[in-house]
Structures are given as structure tokens and as C-alpha cells.
PDB file of C-alpha atoms in Angstrom:
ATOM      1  CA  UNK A   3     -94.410  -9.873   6.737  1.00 54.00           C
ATOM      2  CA  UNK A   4     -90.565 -10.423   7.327  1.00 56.00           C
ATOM      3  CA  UNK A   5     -88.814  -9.332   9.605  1.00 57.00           C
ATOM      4  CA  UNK A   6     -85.809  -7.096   9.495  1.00 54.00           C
ATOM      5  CA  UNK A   7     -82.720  -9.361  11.509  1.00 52.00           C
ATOM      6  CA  UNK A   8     -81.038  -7.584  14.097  1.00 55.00           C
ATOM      7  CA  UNK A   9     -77.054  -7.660  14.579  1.00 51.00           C
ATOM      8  CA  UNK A  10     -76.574  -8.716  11.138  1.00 51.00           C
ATOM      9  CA  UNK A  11     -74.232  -6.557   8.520  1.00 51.00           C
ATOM     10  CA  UNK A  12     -74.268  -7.074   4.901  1.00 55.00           C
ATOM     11  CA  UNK A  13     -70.936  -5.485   4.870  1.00 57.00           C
ATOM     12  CA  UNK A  14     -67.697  -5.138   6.546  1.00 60.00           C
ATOM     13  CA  UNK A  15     -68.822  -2.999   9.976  1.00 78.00           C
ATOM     14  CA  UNK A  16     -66.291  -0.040  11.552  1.00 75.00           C
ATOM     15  CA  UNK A  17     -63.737  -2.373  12.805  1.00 74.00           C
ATOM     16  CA  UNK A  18     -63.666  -4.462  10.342  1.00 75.00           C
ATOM     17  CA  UNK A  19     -63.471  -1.369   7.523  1.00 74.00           C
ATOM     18  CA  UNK A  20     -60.624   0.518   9.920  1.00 69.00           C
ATOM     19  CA  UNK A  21     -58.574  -2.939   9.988  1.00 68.00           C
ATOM     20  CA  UNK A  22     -59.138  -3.492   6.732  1.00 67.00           C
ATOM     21  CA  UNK A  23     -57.922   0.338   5.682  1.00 69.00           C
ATOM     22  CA  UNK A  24     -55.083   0.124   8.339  1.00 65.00           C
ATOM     23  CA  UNK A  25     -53.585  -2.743   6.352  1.00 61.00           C
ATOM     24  CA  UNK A  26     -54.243  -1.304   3.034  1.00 61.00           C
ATOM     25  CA  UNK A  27     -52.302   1.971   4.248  1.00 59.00           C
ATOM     26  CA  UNK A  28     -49.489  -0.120   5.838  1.00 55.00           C
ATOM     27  CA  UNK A  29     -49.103  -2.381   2.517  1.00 56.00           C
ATOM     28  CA  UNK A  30     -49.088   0.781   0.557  1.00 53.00           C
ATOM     29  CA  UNK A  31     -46.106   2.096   2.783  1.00 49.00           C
ATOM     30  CA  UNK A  32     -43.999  -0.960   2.100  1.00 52.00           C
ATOM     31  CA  UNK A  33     -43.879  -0.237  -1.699  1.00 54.00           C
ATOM     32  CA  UNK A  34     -42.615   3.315  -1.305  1.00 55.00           C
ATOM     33  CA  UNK A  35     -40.689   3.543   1.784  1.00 52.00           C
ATOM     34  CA  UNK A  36     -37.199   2.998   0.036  1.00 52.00           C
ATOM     35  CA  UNK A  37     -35.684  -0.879   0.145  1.00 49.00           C
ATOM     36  CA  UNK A  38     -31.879  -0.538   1.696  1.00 51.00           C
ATOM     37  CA  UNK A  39     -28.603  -1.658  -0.426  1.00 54.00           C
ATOM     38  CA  UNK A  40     -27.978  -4.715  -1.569  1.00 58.00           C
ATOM     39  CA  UNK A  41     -25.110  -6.719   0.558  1.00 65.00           C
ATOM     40  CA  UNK A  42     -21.956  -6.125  -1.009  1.00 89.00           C
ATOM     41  CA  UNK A  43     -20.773  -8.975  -3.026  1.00 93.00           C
ATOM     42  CA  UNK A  44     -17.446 -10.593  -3.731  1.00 94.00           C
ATOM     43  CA  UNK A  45     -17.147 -11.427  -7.789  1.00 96.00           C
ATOM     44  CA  UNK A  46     -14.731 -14.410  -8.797  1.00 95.00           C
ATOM     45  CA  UNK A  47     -12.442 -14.784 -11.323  1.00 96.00           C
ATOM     46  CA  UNK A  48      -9.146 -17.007 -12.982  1.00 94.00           C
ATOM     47  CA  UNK A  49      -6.263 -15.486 -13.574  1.00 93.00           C
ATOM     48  CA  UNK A  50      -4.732 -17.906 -16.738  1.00 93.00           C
ATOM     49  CA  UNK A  51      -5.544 -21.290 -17.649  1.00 91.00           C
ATOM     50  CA  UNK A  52      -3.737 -24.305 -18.729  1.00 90.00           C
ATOM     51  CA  UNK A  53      -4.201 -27.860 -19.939  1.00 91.00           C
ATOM     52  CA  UNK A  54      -4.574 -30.794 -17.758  1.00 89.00           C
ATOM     53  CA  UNK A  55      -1.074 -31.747 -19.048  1.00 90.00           C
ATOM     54  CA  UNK A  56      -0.066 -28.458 -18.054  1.00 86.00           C
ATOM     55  CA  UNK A  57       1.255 -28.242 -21.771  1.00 88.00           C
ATOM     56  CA  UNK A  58      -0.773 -25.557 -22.967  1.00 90.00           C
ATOM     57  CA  UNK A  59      -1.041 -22.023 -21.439  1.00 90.00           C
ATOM     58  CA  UNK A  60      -3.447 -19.443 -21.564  1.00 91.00           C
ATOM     59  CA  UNK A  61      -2.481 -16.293 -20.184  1.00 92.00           C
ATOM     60  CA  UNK A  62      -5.703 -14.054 -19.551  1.00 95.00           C
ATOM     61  CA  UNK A  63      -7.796 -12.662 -17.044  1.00 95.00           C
ATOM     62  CA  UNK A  64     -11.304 -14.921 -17.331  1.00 95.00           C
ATOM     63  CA  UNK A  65     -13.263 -12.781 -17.809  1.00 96.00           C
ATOM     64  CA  UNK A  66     -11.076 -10.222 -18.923  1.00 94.00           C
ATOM     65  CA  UNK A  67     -14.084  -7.752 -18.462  1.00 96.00           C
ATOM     66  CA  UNK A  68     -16.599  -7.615 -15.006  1.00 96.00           C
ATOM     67  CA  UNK A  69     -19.182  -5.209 -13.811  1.00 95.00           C
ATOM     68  CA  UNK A  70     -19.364  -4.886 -10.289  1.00 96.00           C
ATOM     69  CA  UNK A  71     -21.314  -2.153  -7.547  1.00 95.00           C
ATOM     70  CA  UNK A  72     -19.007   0.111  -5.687  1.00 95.00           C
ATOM     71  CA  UNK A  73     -18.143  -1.718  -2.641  1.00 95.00           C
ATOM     72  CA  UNK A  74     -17.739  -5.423  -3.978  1.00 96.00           C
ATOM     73  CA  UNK A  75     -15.092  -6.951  -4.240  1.00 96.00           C
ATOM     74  CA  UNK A  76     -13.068  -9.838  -6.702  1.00 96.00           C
ATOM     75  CA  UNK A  77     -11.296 -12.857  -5.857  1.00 93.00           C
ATOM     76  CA  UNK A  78      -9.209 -13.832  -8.095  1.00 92.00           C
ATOM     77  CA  UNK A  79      -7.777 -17.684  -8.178  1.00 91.00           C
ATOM     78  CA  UNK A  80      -4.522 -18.637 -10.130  1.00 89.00           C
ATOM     79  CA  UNK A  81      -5.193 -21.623 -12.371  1.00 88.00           C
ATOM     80  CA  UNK A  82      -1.657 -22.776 -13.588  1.00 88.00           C
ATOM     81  CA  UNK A  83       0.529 -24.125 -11.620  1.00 86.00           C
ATOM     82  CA  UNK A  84       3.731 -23.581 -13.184  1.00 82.00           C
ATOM     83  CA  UNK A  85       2.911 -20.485 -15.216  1.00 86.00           C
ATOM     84  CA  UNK A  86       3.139 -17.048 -13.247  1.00 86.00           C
ATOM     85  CA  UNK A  87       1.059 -14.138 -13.318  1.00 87.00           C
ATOM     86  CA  UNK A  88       0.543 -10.785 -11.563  1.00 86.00           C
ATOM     87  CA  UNK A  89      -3.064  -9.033 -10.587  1.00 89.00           C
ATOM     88  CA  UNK A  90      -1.916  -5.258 -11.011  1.00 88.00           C
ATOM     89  CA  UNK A  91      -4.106  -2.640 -11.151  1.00 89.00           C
ATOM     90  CA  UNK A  92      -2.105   0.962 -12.417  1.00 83.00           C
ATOM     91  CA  UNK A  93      -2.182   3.964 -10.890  1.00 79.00           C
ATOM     92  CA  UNK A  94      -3.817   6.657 -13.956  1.00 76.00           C
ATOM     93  CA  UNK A  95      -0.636   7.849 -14.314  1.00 70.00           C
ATOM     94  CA  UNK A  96       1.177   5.189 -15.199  1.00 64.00           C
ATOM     95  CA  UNK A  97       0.462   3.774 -18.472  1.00 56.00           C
ATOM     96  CA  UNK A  98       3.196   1.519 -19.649  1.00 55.00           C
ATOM     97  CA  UNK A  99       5.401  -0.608 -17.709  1.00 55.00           C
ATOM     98  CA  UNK A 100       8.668  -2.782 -18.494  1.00 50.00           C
ATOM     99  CA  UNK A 101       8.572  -5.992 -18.699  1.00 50.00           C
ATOM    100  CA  UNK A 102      10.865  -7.755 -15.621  1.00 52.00           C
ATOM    101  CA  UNK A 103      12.496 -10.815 -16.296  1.00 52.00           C
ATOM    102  CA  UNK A 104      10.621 -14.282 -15.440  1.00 52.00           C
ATOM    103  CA  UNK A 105      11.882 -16.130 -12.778  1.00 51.00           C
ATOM    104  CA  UNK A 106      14.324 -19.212 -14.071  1.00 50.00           C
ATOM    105  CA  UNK A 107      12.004 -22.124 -13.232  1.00 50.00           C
ATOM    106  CA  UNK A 108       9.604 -23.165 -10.853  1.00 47.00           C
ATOM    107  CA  UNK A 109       9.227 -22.866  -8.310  1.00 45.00           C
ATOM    108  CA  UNK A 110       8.522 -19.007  -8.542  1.00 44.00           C
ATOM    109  CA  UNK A 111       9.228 -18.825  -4.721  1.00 41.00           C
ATOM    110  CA  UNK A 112       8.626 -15.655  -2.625  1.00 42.00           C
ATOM    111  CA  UNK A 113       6.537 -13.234  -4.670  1.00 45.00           C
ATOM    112  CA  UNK A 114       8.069 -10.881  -6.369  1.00 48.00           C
ATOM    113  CA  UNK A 115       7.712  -7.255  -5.927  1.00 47.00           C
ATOM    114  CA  UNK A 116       8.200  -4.178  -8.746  1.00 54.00           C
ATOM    115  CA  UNK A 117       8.768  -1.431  -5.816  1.00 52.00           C
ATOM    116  CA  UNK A 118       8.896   1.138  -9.046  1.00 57.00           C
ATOM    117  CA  UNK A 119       6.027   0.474 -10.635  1.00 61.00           C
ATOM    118  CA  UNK A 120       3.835  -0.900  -8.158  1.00 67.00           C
ATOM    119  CA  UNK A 121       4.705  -1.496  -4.375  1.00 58.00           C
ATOM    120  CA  UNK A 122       3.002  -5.057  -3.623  1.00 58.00           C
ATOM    121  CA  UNK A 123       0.775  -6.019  -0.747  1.00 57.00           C
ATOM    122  CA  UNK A 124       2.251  -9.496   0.651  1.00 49.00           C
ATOM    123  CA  UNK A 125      -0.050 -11.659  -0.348  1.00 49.00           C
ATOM    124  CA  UNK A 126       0.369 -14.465   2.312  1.00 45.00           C
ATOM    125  CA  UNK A 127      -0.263 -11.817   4.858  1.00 45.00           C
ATOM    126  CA  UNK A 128      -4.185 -11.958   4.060  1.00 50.00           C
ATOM    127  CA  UNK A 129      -4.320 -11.961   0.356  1.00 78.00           C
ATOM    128  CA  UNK A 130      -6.668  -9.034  -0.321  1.00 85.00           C
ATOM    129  CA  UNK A 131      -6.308  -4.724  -0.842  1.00 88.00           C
ATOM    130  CA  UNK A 132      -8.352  -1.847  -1.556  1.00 91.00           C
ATOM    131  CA  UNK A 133      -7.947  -0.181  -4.958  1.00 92.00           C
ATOM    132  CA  UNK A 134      -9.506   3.391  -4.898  1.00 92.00           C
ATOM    133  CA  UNK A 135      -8.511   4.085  -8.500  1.00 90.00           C
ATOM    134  CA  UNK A 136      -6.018   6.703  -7.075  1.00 87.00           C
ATOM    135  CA  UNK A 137      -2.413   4.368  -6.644  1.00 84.00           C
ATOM    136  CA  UNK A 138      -1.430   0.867  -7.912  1.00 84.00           C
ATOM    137  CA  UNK A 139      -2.007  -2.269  -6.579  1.00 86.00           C
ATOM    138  CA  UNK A 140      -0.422  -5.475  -7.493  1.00 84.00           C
ATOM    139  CA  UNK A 141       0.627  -9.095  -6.056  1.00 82.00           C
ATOM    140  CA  UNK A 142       4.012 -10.556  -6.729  1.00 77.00           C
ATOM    141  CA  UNK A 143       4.412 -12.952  -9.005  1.00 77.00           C
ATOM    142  CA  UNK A 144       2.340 -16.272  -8.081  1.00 81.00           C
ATOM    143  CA  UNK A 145       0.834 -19.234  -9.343  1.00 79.00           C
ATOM    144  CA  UNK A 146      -1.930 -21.872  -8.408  1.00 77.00           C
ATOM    145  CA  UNK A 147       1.619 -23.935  -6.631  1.00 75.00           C
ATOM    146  CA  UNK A 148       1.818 -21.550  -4.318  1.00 70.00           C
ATOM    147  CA  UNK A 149      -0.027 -21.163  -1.224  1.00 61.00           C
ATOM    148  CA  UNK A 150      -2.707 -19.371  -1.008  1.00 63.00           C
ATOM    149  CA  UNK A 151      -3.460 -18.430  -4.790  1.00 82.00           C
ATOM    150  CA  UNK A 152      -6.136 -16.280  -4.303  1.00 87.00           C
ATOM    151  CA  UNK A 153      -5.993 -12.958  -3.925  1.00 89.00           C
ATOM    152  CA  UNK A 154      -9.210 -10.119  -2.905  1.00 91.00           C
ATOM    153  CA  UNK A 155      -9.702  -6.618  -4.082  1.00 93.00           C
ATOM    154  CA  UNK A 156     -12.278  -4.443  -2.948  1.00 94.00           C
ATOM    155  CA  UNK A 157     -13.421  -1.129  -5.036  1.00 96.00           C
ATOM    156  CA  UNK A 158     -15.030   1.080  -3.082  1.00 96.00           C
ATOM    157  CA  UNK A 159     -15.138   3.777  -5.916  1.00 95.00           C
ATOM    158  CA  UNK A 160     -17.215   3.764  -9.254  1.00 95.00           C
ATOM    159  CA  UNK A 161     -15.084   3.834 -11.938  1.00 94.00           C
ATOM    160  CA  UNK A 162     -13.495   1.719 -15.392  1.00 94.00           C
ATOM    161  CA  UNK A 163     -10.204   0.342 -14.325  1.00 94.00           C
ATOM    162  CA  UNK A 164      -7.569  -1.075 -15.993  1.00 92.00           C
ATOM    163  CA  UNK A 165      -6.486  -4.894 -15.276  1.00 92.00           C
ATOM    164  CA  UNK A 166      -3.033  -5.887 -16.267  1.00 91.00           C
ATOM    165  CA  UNK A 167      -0.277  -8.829 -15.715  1.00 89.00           C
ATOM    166  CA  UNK A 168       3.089  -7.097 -15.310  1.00 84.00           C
ATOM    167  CA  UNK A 169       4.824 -10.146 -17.342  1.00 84.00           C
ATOM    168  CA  UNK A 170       2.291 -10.787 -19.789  1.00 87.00           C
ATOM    169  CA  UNK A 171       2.035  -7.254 -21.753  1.00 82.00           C
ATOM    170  CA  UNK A 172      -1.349  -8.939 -23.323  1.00 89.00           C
ATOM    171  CA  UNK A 173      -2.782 -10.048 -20.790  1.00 93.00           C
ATOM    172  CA  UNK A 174      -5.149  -7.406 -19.335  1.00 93.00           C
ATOM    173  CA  UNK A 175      -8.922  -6.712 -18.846  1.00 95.00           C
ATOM    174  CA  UNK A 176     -11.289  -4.195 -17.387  1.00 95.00           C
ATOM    175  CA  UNK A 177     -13.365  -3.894 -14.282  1.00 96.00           C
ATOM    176  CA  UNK A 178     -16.450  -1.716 -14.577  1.00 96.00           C
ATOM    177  CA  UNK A 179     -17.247  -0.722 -10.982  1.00 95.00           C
ATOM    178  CA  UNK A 180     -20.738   0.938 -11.100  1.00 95.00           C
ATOM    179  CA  UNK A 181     -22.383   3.442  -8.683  1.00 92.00           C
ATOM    180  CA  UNK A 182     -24.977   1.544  -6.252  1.00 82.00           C
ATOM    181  CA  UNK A 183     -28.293   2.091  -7.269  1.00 68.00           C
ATOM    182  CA  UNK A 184     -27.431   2.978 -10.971  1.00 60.00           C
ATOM    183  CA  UNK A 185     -27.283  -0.130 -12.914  1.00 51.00           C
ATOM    184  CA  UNK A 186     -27.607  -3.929 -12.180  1.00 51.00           C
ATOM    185  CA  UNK A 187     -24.245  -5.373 -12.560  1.00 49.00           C
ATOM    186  CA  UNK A 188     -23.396  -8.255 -14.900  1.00 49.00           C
ATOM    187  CA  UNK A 189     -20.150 -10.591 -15.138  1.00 42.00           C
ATOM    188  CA  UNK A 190     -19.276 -10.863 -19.439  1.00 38.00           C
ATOM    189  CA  UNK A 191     -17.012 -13.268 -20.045  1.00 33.00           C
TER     190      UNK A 191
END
């Protein structure tokens, strides 16, 4: 007749079943306990365009419209060198705005500020701003000649917000800042 082994399982024994449970448990923890934010993120986009011959302009935001999380932030670069452009976002009560003058020929030199519609940030003091939807935000005028020709806005607030070039009356866009959490964001161009 056989004999019945001693000291041999045919199955996991206590420690191996409370190990075994632990890391089930621990595993099952990790897909519930809630996953912090996502790093805020800094978005880029061109402000105009222009031919390598510099002959042919395009003045426009690319993309003219961007989703974004509360928090990130856009860098916009100036692509033309001799053609100038502003980055002005409006306060909500201000819905038109005259046109100024543009400068007489290049180069544009200091930027320009519109202290009535929109005081300006000096953008070769850091190049960037917050825009909390509430007041305006602009540069001065500037171009990709001009040193630096970027310039950084961070929303912290969700919110659709209105893009515009103070020289350009067509030249405008829309930044769709979403709530964290809400919605993935995408860039359309």
C-alpha cells in the first residue's frame, strides 16, 4: 500500500495564500486609490507666417483655436520677421478696439504699448503673464527680428477666451482652457 508523503502540499499553504491575498489586496488598492494631476503643460504656437522670400504674409494665430487644462500654459513664437503682430487677450468688457497705426518700417523697435486698451507686460523683462480671464493682456508690437520672440501665458482659470492681434482686426483665435479632470485636451489646427 502507498504511503501518504509527509510535508508535501498540493496547494499554496498559509503563507503562501496570506502573501498571495496581501498582494491581491494591495494591487486592488492601486486601481482605486485616485492617480494625482497631470504636470501642467506648456502648448506652442506661431503667431503669422511668411514665405521664405519674406514676400508673402500670413497674418494668423496657428492654430487659431487650442484646448488646454487650467494651469497650462502657451508659448507663442513670432514667425515673420518683418511683419508685426500683437498676442492680446481682452478683458470681457472690451469688445472692439481701434486699430493704431503700424510703425513706418522695420525695424519695429521697442514694443509698443496701447495703455487704453490694454496695458502691456514688457516682454524682454521675461516674456510671459497670467491671464485670469478677468483684465487684458497683451505684448507690444514684435516680430521674429526682435529678441526674444516668444512670449508665455499661463491660464489658470477654465474658460473660452478670445485671441486677437491689435493691428490685424482678422487675425484672432480662441483658447479653450478646460477644467482638470473634465476632458482630455486637444490642439486643432
Amino acid at each position: 500500500m502507498p504511503q501518504a508523503s509527509r510535508g508535501m502540499s498540493h496547494g499554496p499553504n498559509g503563507a503562501t495564500r496570506v502573501l498571495l491575498t496581501l498582494g491581491v489586496f494591495l494591487f486592488a488598492l492601486l486601481l482605486v486609490v485616485p492617480q494625482p494631476a497631470k504636470a501642467q503643460r506648456t502648448w506652442n504656437a506661431n503667431v503669422g507666417a511668411e514665405t521664405k522670400d519674406q514676400a508673402g504674409q500670413a497674418d494668423a494665430f496657428l492654430p487659431n483655436e487650442i484646448w488646454i487644462n487650467a494651469g497650462d500654459s502657451i508659448q507663442w513664437t513670432w514667425r515673420t520677421k518683418n511683419e508685426p503682430h500683437t498676442v492680446t487677450l481682452l478683458a470681457p468688457e472690451t469688445s472692439t478696439f481701434p486699430t493704431p497705426p503700424p510703425p513706418a518700417g522695420p525695424p519695429v523697435g521697442p514694443p509698443f504699448v496701447f495703455p487704453n486698451i490694454c496695458p502691456s507686460p514688457n516682454p524682454y523683462a521675461g516674456g510671459s503673464a497670467t491671464y485670469d480671464g478677468t483684465t487684458c493682456v497683451s505684448t507690444g508690437l514684435m516680430n521674429g527680428g526682435m529678441a526674444p520672440s516668444t512670449f508665455t501665458v499661463t491660464f489658470p482659470n477654465a474658460g473660452n477666451y478670445k485671441l486677437v492681434c491689435l493691428i490685424h482686426p482678422n487675425m484672432n483665435g480662441t483658447i479653450h482652457v478646460l477644467q482638470i479632470g473634465r476632458a482630455s485636451c486637444r490642439e486643432r489646427v
